[in-house]
Coordinates of C-alpha atoms in Angstrom, one line a residue:
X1291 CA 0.2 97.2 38.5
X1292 CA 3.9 96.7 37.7
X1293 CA 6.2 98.2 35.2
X1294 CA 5.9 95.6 32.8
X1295 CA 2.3 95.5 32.8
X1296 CA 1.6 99.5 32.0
X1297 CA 4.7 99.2 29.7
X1298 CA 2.5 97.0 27.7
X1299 CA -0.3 98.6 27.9
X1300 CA 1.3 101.9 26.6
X1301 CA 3.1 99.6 23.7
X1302 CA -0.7 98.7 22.6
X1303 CA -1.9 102.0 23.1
X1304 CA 1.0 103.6 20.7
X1305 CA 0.2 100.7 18.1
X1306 CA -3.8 101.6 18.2
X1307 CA -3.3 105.4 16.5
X1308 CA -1.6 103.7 13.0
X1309 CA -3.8 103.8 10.4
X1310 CA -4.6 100.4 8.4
X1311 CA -3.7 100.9 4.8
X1312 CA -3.9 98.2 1.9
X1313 CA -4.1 99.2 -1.3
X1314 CA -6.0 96.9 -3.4
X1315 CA -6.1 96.8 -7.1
X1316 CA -9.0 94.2 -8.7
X1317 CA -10.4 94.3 -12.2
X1318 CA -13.2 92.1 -13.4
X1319 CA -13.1 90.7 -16.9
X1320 CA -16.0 91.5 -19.1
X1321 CA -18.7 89.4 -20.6
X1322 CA -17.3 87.7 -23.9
X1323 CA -19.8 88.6 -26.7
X1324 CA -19.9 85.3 -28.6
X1325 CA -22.3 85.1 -31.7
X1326 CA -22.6 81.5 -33.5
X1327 CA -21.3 81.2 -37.0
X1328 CA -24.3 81.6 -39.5
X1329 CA -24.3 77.8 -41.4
X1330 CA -24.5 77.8 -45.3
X1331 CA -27.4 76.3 -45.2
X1332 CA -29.6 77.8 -43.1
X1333 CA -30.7 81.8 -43.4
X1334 CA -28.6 83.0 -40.5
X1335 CA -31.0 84.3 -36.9
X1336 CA -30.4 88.1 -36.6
X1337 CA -28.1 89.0 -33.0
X1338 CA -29.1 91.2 -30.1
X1339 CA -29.7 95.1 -31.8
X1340 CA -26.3 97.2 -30.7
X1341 CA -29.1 99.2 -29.0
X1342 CA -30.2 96.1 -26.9
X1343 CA -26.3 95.3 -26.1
X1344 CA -25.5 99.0 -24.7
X1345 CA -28.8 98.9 -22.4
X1346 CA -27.8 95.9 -21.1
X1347 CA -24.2 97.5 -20.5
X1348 CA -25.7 99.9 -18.8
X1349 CA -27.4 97.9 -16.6
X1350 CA -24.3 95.9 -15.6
X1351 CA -22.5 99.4 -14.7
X1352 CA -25.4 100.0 -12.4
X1353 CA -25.2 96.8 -10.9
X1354 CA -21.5 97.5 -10.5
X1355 CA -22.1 101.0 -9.3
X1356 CA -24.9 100.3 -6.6
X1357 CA -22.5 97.5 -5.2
X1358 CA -19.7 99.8 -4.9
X1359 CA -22.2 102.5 -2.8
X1360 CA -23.4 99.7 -0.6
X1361 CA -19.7 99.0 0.2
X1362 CA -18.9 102.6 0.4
X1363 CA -21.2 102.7 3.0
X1364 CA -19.6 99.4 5.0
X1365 CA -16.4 101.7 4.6
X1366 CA -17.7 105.1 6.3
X1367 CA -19.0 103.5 8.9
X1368 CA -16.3 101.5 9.6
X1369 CA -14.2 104.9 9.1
X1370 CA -16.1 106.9 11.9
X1371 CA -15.9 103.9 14.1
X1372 CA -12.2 103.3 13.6
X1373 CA -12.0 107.5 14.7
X1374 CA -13.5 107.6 17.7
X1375 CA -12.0 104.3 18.9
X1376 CA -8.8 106.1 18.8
X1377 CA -9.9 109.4 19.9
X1378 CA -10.7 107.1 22.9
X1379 CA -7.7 105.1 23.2
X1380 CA -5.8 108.5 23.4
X1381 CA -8.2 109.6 26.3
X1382 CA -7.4 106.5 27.8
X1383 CA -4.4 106.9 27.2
X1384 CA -3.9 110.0 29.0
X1385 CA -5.6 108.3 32.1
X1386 CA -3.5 106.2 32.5
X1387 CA -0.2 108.6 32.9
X1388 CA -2.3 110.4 35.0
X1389 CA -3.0 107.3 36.9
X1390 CA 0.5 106.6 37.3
X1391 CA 1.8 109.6 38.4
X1392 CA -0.9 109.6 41.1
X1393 CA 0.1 106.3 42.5
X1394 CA 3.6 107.6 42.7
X1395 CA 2.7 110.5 44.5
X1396 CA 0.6 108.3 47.2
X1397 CA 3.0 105.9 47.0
X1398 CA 5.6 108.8 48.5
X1399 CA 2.7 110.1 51.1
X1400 CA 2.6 106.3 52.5
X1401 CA 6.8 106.6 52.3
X1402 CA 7.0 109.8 54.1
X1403 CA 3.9 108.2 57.1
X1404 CA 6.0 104.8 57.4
X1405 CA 9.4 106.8 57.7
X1406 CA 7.9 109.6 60.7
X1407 CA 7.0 106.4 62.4
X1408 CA 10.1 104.8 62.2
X1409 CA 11.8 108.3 63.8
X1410 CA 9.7 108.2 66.5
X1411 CA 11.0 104.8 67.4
X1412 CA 8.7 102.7 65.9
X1413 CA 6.2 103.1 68.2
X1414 CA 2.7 103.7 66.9
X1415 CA 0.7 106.9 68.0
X1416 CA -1.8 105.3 70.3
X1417 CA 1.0 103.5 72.2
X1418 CA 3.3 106.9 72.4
X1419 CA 0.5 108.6 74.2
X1420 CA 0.0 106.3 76.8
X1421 CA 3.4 106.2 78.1
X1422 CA 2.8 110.3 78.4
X1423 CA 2.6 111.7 81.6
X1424 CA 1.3 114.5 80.7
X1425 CA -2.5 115.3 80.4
X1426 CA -2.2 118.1 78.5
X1427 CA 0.1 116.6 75.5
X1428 CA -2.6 113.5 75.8
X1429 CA -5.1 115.5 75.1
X1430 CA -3.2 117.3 72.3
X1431 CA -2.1 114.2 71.0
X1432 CA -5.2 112.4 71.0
X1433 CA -6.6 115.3 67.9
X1434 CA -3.3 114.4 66.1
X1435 CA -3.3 110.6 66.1
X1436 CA -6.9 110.6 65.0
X1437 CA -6.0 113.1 61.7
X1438 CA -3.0 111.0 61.3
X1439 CA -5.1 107.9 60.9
X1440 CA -7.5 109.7 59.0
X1441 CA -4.5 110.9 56.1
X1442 CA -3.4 107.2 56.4
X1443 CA -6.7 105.5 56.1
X1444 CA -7.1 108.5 53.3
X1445 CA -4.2 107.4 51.1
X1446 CA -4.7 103.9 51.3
X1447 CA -8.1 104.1 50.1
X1448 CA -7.3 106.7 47.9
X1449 CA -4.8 104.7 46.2
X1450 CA -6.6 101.4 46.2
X1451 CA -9.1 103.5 43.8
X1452 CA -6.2 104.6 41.5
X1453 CA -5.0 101.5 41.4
X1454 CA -8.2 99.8 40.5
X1455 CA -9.2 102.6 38.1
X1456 CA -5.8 102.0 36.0
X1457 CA -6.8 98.5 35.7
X1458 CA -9.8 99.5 34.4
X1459 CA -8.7 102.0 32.1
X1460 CA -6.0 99.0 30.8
X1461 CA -8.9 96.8 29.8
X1462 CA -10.8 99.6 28.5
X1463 CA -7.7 100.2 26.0
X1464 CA -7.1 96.7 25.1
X1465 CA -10.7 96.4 24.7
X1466 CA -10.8 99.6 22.0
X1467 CA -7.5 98.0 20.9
X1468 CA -9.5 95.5 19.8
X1469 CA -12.2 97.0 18.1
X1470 CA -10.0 99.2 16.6
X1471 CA -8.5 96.1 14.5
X1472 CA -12.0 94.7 14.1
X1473 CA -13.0 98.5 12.1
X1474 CA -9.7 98.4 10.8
X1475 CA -10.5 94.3 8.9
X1476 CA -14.1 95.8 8.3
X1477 CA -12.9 98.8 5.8
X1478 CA -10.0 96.9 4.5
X1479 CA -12.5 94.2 3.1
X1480 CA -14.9 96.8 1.9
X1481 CA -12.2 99.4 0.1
X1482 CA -11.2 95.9 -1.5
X1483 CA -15.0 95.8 -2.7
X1484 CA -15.0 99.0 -3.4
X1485 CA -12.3 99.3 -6.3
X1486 CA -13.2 96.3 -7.4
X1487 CA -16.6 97.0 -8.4
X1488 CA -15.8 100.8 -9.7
X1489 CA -12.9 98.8 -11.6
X1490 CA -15.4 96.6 -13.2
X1491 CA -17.7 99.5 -14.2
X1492 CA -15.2 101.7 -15.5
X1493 CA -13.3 99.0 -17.5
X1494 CA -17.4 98.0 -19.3
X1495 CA -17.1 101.9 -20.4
X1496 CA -13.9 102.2 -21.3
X1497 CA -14.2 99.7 -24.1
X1498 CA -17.0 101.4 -25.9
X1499 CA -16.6 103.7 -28.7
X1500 CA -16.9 107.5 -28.0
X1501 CA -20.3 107.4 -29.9
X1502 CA -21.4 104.2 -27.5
X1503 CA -20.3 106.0 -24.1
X1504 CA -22.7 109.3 -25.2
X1505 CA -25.8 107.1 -26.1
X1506 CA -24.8 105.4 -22.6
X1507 CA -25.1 108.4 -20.6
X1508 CA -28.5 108.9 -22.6
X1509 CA -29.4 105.8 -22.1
X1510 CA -29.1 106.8 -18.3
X1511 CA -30.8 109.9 -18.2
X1512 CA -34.0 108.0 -20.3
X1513 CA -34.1 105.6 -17.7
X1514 CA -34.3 107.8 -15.1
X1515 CA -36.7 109.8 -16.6
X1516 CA -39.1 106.8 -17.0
X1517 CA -38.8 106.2 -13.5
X1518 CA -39.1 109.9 -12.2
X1519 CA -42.8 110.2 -14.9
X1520 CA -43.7 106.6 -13.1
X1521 CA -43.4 107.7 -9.7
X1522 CA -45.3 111.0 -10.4
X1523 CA -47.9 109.2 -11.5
X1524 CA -48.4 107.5 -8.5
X1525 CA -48.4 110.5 -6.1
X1526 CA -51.9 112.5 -6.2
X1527 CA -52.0 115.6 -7.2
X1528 CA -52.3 117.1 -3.9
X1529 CA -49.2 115.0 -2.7
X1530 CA -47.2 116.8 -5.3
X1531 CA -48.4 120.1 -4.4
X1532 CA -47.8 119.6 -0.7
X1533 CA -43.9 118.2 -0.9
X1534 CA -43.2 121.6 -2.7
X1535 CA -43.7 123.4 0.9
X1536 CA -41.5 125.9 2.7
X1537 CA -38.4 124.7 4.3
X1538 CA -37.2 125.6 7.5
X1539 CA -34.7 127.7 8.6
X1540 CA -32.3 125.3 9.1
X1541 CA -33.3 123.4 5.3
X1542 CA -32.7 126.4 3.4
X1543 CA -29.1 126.5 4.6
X1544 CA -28.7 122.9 4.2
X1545 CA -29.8 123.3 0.5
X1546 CA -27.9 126.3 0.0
X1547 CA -24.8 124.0 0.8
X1548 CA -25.7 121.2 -1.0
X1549 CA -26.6 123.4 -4.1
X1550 CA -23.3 124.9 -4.5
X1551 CA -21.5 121.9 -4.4
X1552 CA -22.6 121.4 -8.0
X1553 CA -20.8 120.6 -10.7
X1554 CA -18.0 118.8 -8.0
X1555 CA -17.3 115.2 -8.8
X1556 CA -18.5 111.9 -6.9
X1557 CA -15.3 110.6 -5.1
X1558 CA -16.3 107.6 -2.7
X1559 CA -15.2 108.2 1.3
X1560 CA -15.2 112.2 0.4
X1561 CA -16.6 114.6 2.4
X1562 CA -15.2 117.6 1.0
X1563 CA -14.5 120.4 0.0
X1564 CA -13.5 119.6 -3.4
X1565 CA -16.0 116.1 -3.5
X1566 CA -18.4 113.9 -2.3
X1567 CA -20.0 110.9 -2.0
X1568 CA -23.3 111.1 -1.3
X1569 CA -23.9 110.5 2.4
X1570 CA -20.9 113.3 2.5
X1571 CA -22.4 115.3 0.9
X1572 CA -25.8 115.6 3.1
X1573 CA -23.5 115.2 6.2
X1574 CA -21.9 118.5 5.3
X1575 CA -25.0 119.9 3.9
X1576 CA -26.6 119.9 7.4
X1577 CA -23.9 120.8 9.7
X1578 CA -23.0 123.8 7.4
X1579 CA -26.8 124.3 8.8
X1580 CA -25.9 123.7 12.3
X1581 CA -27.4 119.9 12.4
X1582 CA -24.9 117.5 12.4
X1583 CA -26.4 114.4 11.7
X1584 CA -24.9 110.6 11.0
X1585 CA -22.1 110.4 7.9
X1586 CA -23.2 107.0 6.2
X1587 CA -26.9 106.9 4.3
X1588 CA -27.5 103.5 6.3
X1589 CA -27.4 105.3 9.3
X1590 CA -28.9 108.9 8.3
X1591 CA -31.8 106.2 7.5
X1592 CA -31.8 105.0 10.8
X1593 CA -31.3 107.1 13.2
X1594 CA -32.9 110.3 11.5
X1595 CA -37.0 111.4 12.2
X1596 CA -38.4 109.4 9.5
X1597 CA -41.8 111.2 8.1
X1598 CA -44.3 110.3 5.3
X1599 CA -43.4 110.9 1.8
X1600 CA -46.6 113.3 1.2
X1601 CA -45.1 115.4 4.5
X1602 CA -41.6 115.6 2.6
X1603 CA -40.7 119.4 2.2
X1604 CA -37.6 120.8 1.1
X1605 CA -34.2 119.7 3.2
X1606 CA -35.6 116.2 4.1
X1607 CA -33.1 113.5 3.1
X1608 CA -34.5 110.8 0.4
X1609 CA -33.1 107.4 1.4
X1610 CA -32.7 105.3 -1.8
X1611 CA -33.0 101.2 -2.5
X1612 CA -33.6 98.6 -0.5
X1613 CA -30.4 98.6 1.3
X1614 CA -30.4 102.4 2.3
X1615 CA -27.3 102.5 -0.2
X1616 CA -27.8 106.2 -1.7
X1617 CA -29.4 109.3 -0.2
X1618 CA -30.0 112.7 -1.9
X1619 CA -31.3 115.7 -0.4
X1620 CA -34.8 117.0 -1.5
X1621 CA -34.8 120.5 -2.9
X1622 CA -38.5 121.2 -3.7
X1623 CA -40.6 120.3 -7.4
X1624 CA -39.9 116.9 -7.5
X1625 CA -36.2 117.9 -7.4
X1626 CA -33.3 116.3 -5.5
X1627 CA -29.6 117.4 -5.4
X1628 CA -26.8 114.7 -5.0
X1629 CA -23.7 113.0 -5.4
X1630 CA -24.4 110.0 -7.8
X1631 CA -22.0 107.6 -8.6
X1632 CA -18.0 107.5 -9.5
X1633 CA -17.3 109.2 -13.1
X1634 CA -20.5 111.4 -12.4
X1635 CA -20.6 115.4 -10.8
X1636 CA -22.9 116.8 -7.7
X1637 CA -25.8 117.7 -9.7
X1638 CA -29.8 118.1 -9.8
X1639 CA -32.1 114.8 -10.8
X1640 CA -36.0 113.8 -10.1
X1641 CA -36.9 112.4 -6.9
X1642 CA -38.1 109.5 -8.4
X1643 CA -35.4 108.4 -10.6
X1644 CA -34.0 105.6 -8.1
X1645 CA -36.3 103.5 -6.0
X1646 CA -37.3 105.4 -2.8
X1647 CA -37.0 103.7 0.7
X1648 CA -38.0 106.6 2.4
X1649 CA -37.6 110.1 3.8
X1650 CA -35.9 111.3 7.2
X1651 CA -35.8 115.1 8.5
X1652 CA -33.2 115.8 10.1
X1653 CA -34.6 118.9 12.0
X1654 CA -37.4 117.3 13.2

């Protein structure tokens, strides 16, 4: 391993702990609302109702919105994987210097055995004792050559090892090095997604009237009422009953965490203390509890116990859409608590007022 090789390495390795930052700015142009000019002759066709025209705005924000959380998701992932590629890169890091200054050292030992040979004429032990006359120092002698070829045979093996472990731990680094950049491209894109999409969303609402962006967040609640009354009509009655159980020890502190995080607004990639997205705000929910469990909803969904939806009792984690893009944590009476969307606050909603992938306990 020369100089220039580990001097490289350690070039790589200082380059690896900078942190990737672009920031992006997209907006999206809305929809053009073009009506065709009533002719003279003909009774002019009444348009789409204003009420008809906000529902579908509201639909294109959630469109926008649920994008955004799916590439939120892409982003903490790659987030968490970018950290502990550089929390190994510095462990690495610090193997390497280690490495070195062992080699040094047997480098010195092997110095200091090639030198006492050398002073004693450059004859080697075994020879030096034969030309002895006397039985007694051959004897003595004989104990001293064989530790002296043991120390030598020691070093040289010794730092064969080293030498083959600091290659190793070079790879290893340029090997990180690399995925580092990979995590690095991989949030880059999806921050890029990210703001576009919120961009989008909050440039649909900004151009309605004050009155229009009140019925809007009506028009949200109705919706997901309709959807929380559907899915309670498909659970039987005894299903209801049962996911109102007792949580455990462990739930009840989750919830109490999660709980009084209310009224804190949604900011995506937060984890705290002053907001939260909403895989943040379950991964804080249940370490507070002494459970820490996977930071993004795609991988709380799956790598957490998964259980059946008529087992669910309070604490479980509610994994939302097809794409595992939302989670919430379930708080008992057909109740969740979570983070919902950018422009929105930690607050309670129905279980049922998103489509339902599934349920995972993370104390199971």
């Amino acid at each position: 391993m020369n100089r220039r090789h580990c001097a490289a390495a350690a070039i790589t390795l200082v380059c690896a702990l900078s942190l990737l930052t672009a920031p992006v700015q997209a907006m999206a142009a809305p929809t053009p609302d073009s009506t065709p000019s009533p002719s003279a002759s003909a009774p002019s066709s009444p348009g789409p109702s204003p009420e008809k025209d906000l529902e579908k705005v509201r639909e294109q924000i959630e469109t926008l919105y649920r994008q955004a959380a799916a590439a939120t998701d892409a982003y903490n992932l790659a987030e968490e994987q970018t950290k502990k590629q550089s929390g190994e890169i510095v462990k690495l890091a610090k193997a390497i210097v280690d490495g070195q200054a062992r080699i040094a050292e047997l480098k010195d030992r092997a110095g200091a055995q090639a030198r006492e040979q050398y002073r004693n004429g450059g004859l080697p032990p075994g020879a030096q004792l034969v030309l002895s006359d006397d039985p007694q120092l051959f004897l003595d002698g004989v104990n001293k050559v064989r530790t002296s070829q043991q120390a030598s045979k020691t070093v040289l093996a010794e730092l064969n090892r080293t030498q083959e472990d600091l290659e190793t731990y070079t790879q290893d680094a340029s090997s990180n090095w690399h995925k580092l950049e990979t995590n690095r491209v991989k949030q880059a894109k999806a921050k890029k997604k990210i703001n576009a999409r919120i961009a989008s969303a909050e440039k649909l609402e900004s151009e309605l009237e004050t009155e229009e962006r009140a019925r809007l967040r009506q028009l949200e609640q109705e919706a997901a009422n309709r959807a929380q009354s559907a899915w309670l009509a498909t659970r039987p009655v005894q299903d209801v009953a049962a996911i109102s159980g007792e949580a455990s020890a462990a739930g009840k502190a989750a919830i109490a965490f999660a709980t009084a995080q209310i009224g804190k607004p949604y900011v995506w990639g937060a984890t705290g203390p002053g907001s939260y997205d909403c895989s943040g705000l379950t991964m804080k929910a249940w370490a507070a509890a002494g459970r820490p469990i996977p930071r993004t909803s795609q991988e709380q969904w799956r790598l957490l116990p998964r259980i059946d939806i008529k087992d669910m009792r309070p604490g479980d984690l509610i994994i939302y859409h097809a794409d595992a893009s939302h989670v919430a944590m379930y708080v008992g009476d057909g109740t969740i608590v979570h983070s919902p969307r950018p422009g929105r606050h930690v607050t309670l909603a129905g279980a049922g007022s998103m489509k339902i992938l599934g349920v995972v306990r993370p104390d199971k």
